[in-house]
């Protein structure tokens, strides 16, 4: 399915995004939250049909720290700035269920391997090298989580 979406993995100070069209990453990056919010607002104005997928926080019954609360505030600011009708919220648990079809207790390394398999099927084809880059070449930290979010959103449309 060639669904287009821009997925955001929010953090308390900086966040990552991946803009996915079909199986092609058209843009990606990691920015300070204030900068990213402005970038996304500008994109939203230029692309009125684009869906934004944001990872939401869920309660696990454990205490949380200030960083988690700051991330929640940033998520709310994104939803407000981009418009509730354009933002789809998806939890990390839902991402794991959609992409791994098994336990939600899987580690991020397994989720990363699932993405490599989808775009590869080998690491060499998916990531590649500097001389021969694959579709996932240069994806790092928050961008992996955003890519997983985008792929889970695509799965939800099937």
PDB file of N, CA and C in Angstrom, residues 5 9 13 25 52 54 72 77 94 101 108 110 112-113 123 128 134 138 146 150 155:
ATOM      1  N   UNK A   5       2.696   8.994   5.048  1.00  0.00           N
ATOM      2  CA  UNK A   5       2.543   9.513   6.390  1.00  0.00           C
ATOM      3  C   UNK A   5       3.876  10.063   6.879  1.00  0.00           C
ATOM      4  N   UNK A   9       8.653  10.147  16.433  1.00  0.00           N
ATOM      5  CA  UNK A   9       8.993   9.509  17.701  1.00  0.00           C
ATOM      6  C   UNK A   9       9.379  10.638  18.651  1.00  0.00           C
ATOM      7  N   UNK A  13      13.461  16.237  24.794  1.00  0.00           N
ATOM      8  CA  UNK A  13      14.208  17.392  24.296  1.00  0.00           C
ATOM      9  C   UNK A  13      14.278  17.422  22.781  1.00  0.00           C
ATOM     10  N   UNK A  25      11.535   6.274   1.968  1.00  0.00           N
ATOM     11  CA  UNK A  25      11.710   7.352   2.937  1.00  0.00           C
ATOM     12  C   UNK A  25      12.028   8.614   2.148  1.00  0.00           C
ATOM     13  N   UNK A  52      -0.117  12.691  10.007  1.00  0.00           N
ATOM     14  CA  UNK A  52       0.986  12.668  10.959  1.00  0.00           C
ATOM     15  C   UNK A  52       0.689  11.579  11.985  1.00  0.00           C
ATOM     16  N   UNK A  54       1.932   9.966  15.482  1.00  0.00           N
ATOM     17  CA  UNK A  54       2.761  10.300  16.640  1.00  0.00           C
ATOM     18  C   UNK A  54       2.657   9.178  17.660  1.00  0.00           C
ATOM     19  N   UNK A  72       5.136  13.995  27.116  1.00  0.00           N
ATOM     20  CA  UNK A  72       3.671  14.060  26.989  1.00  0.00           C
ATOM     21  C   UNK A  72       3.211  15.470  26.625  1.00  0.00           C
ATOM     22  N   UNK A  77       1.358  19.369  22.364  1.00  0.00           N
ATOM     23  CA  UNK A  77       1.635  20.563  21.545  1.00  0.00           C
ATOM     24  C   UNK A  77       1.616  20.223  20.054  1.00  0.00           C
ATOM     25  N   UNK A  94       1.151  -1.053  20.378  1.00  0.00           N
ATOM     26  CA  UNK A  94       0.450  -1.308  19.116  1.00  0.00           C
ATOM     27  C   UNK A  94       1.442  -1.485  17.965  1.00  0.00           C
ATOM     28  N   UNK A 101       3.532  -9.289  15.466  1.00  0.00           N
ATOM     29  CA  UNK A 101       2.454 -10.270  15.612  1.00  0.00           C
ATOM     30  C   UNK A 101       2.702 -11.246  16.758  1.00  0.00           C
ATOM     31  N   UNK A 108      13.793  -3.468  21.230  1.00  0.00           N
ATOM     32  CA  UNK A 108      13.940  -2.607  20.054  1.00  0.00           C
ATOM     33  C   UNK A 108      14.833  -3.239  18.986  1.00  0.00           C
ATOM     34  N   UNK A 110      14.917  -6.306  18.079  1.00  0.00           N
ATOM     35  CA  UNK A 110      14.073  -7.210  17.273  1.00  0.00           C
ATOM     36  C   UNK A 110      13.222  -6.394  16.308  1.00  0.00           C
ATOM     37  N   UNK A 112      13.929  -3.493  15.093  1.00  0.00           N
ATOM     38  CA  UNK A 112      14.846  -2.991  14.064  1.00  0.00           C
ATOM     39  C   UNK A 112      15.108  -4.085  13.030  1.00  0.00           C
ATOM     40  N   UNK A 113      15.290  -5.324  13.480  1.00  0.00           N
ATOM     41  CA  UNK A 113      15.531  -6.429  12.548  1.00  0.00           C
ATOM     42  C   UNK A 113      14.317  -6.679  11.666  1.00  0.00           C
ATOM     43  N   UNK A 123      20.573  -7.225   5.780  1.00  0.00           N
ATOM     44  CA  UNK A 123      21.092  -5.940   6.249  1.00  0.00           C
ATOM     45  C   UNK A 123      21.863  -5.242   5.134  1.00  0.00           C
ATOM     46  N   UNK A 128      22.859  -1.183   3.404  1.00  0.00           N
ATOM     47  CA  UNK A 128      23.868  -0.968   2.392  1.00  0.00           C
ATOM     48  C   UNK A 128      25.135  -0.338   2.940  1.00  0.00           C
ATOM     49  N   UNK A 134      21.452   1.412   0.839  1.00  0.00           N
ATOM     50  CA  UNK A 134      20.138   0.800   0.755  1.00  0.00           C
ATOM     51  C   UNK A 134      19.080   1.808   1.182  1.00  0.00           C
ATOM     52  N   UNK A 138      21.644   5.356   6.733  1.00  0.00           N
ATOM     53  CA  UNK A 138      21.666   6.597   7.497  1.00  0.00           C
ATOM     54  C   UNK A 138      20.572   6.735   8.542  1.00  0.00           C
ATOM     55  N   UNK A 146      10.610   6.019  14.622  1.00  0.00           N
ATOM     56  CA  UNK A 146       9.630   6.686  13.756  1.00  0.00           C
ATOM     57  C   UNK A 146       9.295   5.817  12.549  1.00  0.00           C
ATOM     58  N   UNK A 150       5.680   4.424  11.401  1.00  0.00           N
ATOM     59  CA  UNK A 150       5.118   4.608  10.061  1.00  0.00           C
ATOM     60  C   UNK A 150       4.695   3.268   9.456  1.00  0.00           C
ATOM     61  N   UNK A 155       0.368  -0.784   8.233  1.00  0.00           N
ATOM     62  CA  UNK A 155      -0.276  -2.065   8.529  1.00  0.00           C
ATOM     63  C   UNK A 155      -1.725  -1.858   8.986  1.00  0.00           C
TER      64      UNK A 155
END
